[in-house]
Every structure is written in structure tokens, then in C-alpha cells.
C-alpha atoms as a printed R data frame, in Angstrom:
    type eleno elety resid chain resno       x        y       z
1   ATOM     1    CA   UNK     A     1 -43.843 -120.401 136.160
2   ATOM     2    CA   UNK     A     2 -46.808 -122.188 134.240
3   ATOM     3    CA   UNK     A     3 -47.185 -126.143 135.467
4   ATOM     4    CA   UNK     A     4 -46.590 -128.814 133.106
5   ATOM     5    CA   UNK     A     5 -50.044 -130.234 133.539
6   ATOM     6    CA   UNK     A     6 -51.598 -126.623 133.380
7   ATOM     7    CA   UNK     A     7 -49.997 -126.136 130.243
8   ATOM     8    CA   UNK     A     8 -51.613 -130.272 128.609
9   ATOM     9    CA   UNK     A     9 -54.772 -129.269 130.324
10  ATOM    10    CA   UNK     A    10 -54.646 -125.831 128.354
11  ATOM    11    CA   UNK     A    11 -53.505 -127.334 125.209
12  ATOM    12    CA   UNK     A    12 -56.456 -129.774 125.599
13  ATOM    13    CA   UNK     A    13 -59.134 -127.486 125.945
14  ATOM    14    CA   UNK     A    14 -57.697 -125.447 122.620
15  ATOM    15    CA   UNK     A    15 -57.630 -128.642 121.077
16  ATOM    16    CA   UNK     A    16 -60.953 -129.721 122.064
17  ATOM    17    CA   UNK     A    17 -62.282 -126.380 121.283
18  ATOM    18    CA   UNK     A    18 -61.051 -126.223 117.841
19  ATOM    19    CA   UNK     A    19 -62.340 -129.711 116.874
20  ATOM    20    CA   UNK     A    20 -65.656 -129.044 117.546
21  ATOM    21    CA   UNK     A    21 -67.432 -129.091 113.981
22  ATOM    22    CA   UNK     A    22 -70.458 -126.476 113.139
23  ATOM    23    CA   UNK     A    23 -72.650 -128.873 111.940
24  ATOM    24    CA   UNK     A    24 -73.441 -132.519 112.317
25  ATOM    25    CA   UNK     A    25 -72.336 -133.609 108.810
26  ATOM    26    CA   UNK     A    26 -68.716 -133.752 109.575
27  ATOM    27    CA   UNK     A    27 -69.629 -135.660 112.615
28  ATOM    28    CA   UNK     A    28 -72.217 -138.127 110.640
29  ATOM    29    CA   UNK     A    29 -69.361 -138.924 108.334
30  ATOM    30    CA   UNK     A    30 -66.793 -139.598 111.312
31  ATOM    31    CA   UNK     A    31 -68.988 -142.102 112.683
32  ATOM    32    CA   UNK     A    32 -69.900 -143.642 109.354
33  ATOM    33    CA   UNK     A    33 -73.543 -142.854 109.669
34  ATOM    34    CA   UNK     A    34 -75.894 -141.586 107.163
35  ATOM    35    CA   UNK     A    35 -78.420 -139.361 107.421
36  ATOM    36    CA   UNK     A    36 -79.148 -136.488 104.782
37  ATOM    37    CA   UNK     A    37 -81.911 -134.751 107.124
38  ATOM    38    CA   UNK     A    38 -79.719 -134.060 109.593
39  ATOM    39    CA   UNK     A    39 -76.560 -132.971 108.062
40  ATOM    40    CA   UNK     A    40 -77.121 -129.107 108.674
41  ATOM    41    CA   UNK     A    41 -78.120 -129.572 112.123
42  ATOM    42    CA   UNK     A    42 -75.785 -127.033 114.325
43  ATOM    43    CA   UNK     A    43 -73.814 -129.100 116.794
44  ATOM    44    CA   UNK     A    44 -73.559 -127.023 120.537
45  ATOM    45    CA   UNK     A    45 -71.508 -129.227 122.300
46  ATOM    46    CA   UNK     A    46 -68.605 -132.151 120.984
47  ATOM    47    CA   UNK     A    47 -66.973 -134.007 124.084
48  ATOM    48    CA   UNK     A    48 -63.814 -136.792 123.383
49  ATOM    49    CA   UNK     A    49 -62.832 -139.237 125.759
50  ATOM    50    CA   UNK     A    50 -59.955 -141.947 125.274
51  ATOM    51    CA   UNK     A    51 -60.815 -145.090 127.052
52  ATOM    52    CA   UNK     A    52 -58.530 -148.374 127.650
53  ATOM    53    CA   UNK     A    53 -59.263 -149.842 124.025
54  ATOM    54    CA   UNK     A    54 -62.208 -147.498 123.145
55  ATOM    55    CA   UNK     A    55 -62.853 -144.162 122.157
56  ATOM    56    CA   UNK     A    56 -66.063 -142.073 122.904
57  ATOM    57    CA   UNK     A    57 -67.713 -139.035 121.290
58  ATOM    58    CA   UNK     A    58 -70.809 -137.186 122.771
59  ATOM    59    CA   UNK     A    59 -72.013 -134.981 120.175
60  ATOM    60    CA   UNK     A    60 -75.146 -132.566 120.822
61  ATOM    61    CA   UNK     A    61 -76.905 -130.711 117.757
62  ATOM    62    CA   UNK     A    62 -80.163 -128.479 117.616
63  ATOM    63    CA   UNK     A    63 -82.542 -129.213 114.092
64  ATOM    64    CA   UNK     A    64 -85.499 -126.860 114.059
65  ATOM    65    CA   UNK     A    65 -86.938 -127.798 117.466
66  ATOM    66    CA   UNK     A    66 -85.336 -130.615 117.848
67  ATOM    67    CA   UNK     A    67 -82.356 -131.583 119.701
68  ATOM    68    CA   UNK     A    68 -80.033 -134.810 118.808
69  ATOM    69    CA   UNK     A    69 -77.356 -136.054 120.706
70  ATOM    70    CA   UNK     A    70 -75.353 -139.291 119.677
71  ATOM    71    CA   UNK     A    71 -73.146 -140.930 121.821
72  ATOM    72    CA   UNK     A    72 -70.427 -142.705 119.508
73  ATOM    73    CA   UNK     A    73 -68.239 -145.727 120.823
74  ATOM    74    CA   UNK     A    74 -65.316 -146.799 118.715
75  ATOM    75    CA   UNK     A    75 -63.265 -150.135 118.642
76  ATOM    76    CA   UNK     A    76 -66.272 -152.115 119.472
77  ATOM    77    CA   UNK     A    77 -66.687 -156.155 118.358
78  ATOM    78    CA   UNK     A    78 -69.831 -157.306 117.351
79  ATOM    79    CA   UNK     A    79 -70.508 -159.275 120.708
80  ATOM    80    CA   UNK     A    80 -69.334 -156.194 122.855
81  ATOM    81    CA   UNK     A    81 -71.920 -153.981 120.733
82  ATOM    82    CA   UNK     A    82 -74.649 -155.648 121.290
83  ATOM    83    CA   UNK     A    83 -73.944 -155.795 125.220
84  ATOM    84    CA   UNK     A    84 -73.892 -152.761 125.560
85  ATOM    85    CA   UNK     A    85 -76.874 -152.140 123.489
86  ATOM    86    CA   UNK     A    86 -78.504 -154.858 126.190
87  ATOM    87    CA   UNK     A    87 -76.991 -152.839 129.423
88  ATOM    88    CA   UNK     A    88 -78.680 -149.733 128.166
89  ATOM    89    CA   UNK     A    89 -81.572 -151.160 127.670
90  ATOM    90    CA   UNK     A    90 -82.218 -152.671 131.365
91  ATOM    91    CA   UNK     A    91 -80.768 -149.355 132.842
92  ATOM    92    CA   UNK     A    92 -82.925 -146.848 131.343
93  ATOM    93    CA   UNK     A    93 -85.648 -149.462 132.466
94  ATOM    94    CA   UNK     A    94 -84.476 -149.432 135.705
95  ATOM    95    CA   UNK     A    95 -84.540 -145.502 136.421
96  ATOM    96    CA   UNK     A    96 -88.417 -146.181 136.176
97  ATOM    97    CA   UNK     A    97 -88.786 -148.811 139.187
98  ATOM    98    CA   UNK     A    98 -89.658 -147.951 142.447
99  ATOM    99    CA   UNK     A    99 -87.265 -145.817 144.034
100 ATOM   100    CA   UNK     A   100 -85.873 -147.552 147.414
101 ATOM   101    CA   UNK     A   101 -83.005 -146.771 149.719
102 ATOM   102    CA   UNK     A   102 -81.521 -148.962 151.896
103 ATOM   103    CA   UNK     A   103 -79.425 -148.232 155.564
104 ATOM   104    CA   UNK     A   104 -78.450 -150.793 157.590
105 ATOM   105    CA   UNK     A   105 -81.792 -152.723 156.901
106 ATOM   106    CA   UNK     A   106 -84.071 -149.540 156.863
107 ATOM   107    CA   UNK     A   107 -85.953 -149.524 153.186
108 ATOM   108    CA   UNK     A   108 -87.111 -146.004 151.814
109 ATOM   109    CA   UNK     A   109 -89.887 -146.011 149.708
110 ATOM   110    CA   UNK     A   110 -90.101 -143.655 146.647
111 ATOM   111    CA   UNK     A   111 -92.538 -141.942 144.565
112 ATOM   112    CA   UNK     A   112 -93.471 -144.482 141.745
113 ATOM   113    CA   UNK     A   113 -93.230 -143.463 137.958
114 ATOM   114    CA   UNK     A   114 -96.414 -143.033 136.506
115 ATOM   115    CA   UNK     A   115 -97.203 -145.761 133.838
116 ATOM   116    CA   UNK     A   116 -97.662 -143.381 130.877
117 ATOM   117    CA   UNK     A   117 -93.881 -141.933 131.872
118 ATOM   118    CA   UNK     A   118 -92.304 -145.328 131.526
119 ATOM   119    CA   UNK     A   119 -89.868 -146.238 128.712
120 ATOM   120    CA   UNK     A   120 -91.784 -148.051 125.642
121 ATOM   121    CA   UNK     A   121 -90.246 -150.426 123.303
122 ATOM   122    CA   UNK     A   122 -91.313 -150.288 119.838
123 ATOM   123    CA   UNK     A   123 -90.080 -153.033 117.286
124 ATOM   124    CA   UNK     A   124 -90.901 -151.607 113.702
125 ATOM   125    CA   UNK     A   125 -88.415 -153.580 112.036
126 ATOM   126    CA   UNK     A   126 -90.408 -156.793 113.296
127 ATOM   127    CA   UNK     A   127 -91.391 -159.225 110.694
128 ATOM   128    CA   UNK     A   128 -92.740 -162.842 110.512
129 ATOM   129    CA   UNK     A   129 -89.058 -164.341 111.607
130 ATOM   130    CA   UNK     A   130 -87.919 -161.593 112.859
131 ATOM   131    CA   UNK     A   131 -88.057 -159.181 116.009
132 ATOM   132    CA   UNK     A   132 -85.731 -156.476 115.081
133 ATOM   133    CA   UNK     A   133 -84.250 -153.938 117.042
134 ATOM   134    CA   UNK     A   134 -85.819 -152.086 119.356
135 ATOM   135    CA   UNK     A   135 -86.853 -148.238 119.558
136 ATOM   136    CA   UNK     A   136 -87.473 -146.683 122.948
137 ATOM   137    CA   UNK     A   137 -89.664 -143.800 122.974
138 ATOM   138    CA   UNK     A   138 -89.177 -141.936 125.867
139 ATOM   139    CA   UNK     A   139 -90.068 -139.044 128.167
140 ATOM   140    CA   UNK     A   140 -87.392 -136.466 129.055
141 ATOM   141    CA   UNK     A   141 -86.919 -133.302 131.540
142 ATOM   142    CA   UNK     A   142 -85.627 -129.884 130.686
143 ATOM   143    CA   UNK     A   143 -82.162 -131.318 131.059
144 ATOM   144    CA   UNK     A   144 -82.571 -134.123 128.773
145 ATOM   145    CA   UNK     A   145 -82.374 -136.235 131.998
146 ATOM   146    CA   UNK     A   146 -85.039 -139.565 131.613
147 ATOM   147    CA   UNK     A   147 -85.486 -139.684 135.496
148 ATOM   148    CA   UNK     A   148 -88.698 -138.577 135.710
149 ATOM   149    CA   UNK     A   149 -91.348 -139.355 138.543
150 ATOM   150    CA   UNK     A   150 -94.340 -136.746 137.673
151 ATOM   151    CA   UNK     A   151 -96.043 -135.356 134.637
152 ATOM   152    CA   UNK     A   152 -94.963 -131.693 135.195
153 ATOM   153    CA   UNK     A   153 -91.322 -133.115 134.842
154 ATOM   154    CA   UNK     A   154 -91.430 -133.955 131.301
155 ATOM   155    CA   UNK     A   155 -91.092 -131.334 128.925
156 ATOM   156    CA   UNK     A   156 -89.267 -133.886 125.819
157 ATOM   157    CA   UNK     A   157 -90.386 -136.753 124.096
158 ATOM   158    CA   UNK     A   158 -88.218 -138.656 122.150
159 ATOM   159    CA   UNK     A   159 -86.724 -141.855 120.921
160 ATOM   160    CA   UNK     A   160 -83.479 -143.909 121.016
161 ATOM   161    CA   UNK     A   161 -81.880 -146.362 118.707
162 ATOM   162    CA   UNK     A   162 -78.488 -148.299 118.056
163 ATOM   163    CA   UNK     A   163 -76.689 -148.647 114.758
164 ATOM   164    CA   UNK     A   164 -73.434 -150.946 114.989
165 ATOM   165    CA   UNK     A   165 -71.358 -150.364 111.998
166 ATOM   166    CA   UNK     A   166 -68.950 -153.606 111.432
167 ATOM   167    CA   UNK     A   167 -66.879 -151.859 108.543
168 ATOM   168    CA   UNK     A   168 -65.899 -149.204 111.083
169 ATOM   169    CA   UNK     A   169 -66.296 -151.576 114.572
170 ATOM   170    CA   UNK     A   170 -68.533 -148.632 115.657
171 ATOM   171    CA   UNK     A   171 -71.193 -148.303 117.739
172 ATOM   172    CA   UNK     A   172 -73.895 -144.750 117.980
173 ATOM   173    CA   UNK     A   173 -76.860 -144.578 120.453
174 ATOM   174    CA   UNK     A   174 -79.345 -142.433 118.236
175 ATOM   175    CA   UNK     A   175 -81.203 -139.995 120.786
176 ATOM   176    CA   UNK     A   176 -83.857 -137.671 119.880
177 ATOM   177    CA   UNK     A   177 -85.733 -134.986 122.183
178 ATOM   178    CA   UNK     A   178 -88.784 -132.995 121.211
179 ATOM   179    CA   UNK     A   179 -90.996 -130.495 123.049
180 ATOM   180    CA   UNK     A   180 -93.881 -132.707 124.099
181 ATOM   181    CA   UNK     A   181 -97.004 -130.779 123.254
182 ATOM   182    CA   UNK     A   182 -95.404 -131.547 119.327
183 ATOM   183    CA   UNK     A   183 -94.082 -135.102 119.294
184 ATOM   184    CA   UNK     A   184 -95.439 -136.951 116.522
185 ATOM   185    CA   UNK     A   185 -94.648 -140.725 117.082
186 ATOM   186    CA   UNK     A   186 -94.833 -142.099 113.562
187 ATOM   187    CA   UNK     A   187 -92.769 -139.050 112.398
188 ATOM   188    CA   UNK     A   188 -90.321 -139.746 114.479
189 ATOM   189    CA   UNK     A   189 -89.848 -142.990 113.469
190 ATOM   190    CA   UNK     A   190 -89.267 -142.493 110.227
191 ATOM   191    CA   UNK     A   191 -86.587 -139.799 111.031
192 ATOM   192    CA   UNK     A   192 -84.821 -142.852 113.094
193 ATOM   193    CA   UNK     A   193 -85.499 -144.800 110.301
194 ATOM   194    CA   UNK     A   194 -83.102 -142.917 107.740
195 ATOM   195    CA   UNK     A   195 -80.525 -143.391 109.898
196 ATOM   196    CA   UNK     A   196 -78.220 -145.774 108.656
197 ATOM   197    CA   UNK     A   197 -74.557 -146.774 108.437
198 ATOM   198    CA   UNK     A   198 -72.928 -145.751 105.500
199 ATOM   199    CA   UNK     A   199 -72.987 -147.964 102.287
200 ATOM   200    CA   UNK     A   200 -74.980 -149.754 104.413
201 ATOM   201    CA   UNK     A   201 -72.659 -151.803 106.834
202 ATOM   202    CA   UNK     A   202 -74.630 -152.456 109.005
């Protein structure tokens, strides 16, 4: 006789399975995002997950070369946005420090990032009042993993970006990954630039 909970975790998966959309327009216009260049991109993986008072939505898609993945957070204030945008920002930075363990008083020292591996911020939003928010260009392994503590590691570059949509209390971390050898900075940023909320609601 089948189990209750293998018959929810089988209805799941067919569930899951079936919402997973072919390409990334679908998924831009769920989140409430625009971005025309990317709309054909073919999505290889869509992951759901029901939180407390949020929803999530990884979504990864392959463009060319190129691989996206946004990670979409629903049900978010303003204020809650933007602290997570913060978090994010001093974790990623602090994958790069020093790696140290400590047991029972004994400290291990690691191997230290090298400086052209850290995470950079770029602001090119910045005016004369203004700072903008911030673009992280960033090195990547095979996985798409940003721990990286050697040269021979990194096989992506790439950059990240927030967009908080107020209409739709949404919040999408923008992540890009490129083969190294062909990562062309001010390309890339004007990709990330295109990418907007819809109508603007930003």
C-alpha cells in the first residue's frame, strides 16, 4: 500500500516538473521583470520553495554561452528588501577572507584569496548626489560556486544585481556567469542594465 506522504511527495515532483517553463520569458513576466534579450533563454532548472510569509523561486537558464540564474523572493517590504540586499552583500564578501578554523582555542590558518579573485563593487548608476546600487562582478568555479582560493579555480566571470519591484513586493538577485577567457565587463553591464521591473516599478 502506497504511503500518504509518498503519494504528496510524488504529486510534488509531477507538479514541480510540469511547472517548469521552456524559456525564461514566462518566468521574467512572473517576477515582473523586463528584459527583451533574455526572453528566449532556455531555462534547465526551476526550484519553488514556500517559506513562513515568503515565497522563493531559483530559476537557471542557458543564453548563447551564458548562463543566468535569478533567485526570486516574494512578499518582501521595502525595508526587508533592502536587508537582504545588505546580508548578501557582506556574505559573498566574506567567502573571500582568510579562511580560519577554530577548536577549543586552536586557530587554522587558510589559503588566502588572491586579490584579483575578490568580489568588486561597481556603482554605474552613481551620480553627483547619488551612489546607486551596486554591481558585483565576480569570479566563479565550474559549479557556479564563488568560493574560490586559486586562479585555476575560476572558470566564470560574472556579475550580480538586485531589482526590488514595490508594485509586486518582489525582490530578484540578477546573476550572470560567463566563460572567463570571454567576459567583456562593459558588455556585461549593459546586459544588467536592461534589466528592469516592469512598467518600471521600481
Amino acid at each position: 500500500m502506497t504511503s500518504l506522504l509518498g503519494v504528496l511527495t510524488l504529486a510534488s515532483a509531477c507538479a514541480s516538473s510540469a511547472a517548469v517553463p521552456a524559456r525564461l520569458g514566462p518566468v521574467l513576466d512572473e517576477a515582473g521583470l523586463s528584459a527583451p534579450a533574455w526572453r528566449e533563454a532556455a531555462v534547465s532548472r526551476s526550484l519553488r520553495r514556500e517559506g513562513r510569509s515568503h515565497r522563493f523561486w531559483t530559476v537557471v537558464a542557458r543564453l548563447g554561452s551564458r548562463t543566468l540564474r535569478l533567485e526570486v523572493t516574494s512578499g518582501l517590504s521595502p525595508e526587508a528588501a533592502e536587508r537582504m540586499r545588505e546580508d548578501w552583500g557582506v556574505r559573498v564578501r566574506a567567502l573571500y577572507r582568510p579562511a580560519t578554523t577554530n577548536y577549543f582555542g586552536v586557530t587554522q590558518g587558510g589559503k588566502d584569496t588572491p586579490e584579483e579573485l575578490k568580489p568588486q563593487a561597481l556603482y554605474p548608476d552613481r551620480g553627483l548626489l547619488r551612489r546607486g546600487e551596486p554591481v558585483f562582478a565576480l569570479w566563479s568555479d565550474k559549479d557556479l560556486s564563488y568560493v574560490l582560493r586559486s586562479r585555476a579555480e575560476a572558470a566564470h566571470r560574472g556579475l550580480s544585481v538586485f531589482r526590488y519591484c514595490r508594485r509586486t513586493r518582489t525582490l530578484v538577485q540578477v546573476e550572470t556567469f560567463e566563460p572567463a577567457g570571454g567576459f567583456d565587463l562593459p558588455a556585461a553591464l549593459r546586459d544588467i542594465a536592461a534589466v528592469q521591473c516592469s512598467g518600471g516599478a521600481e
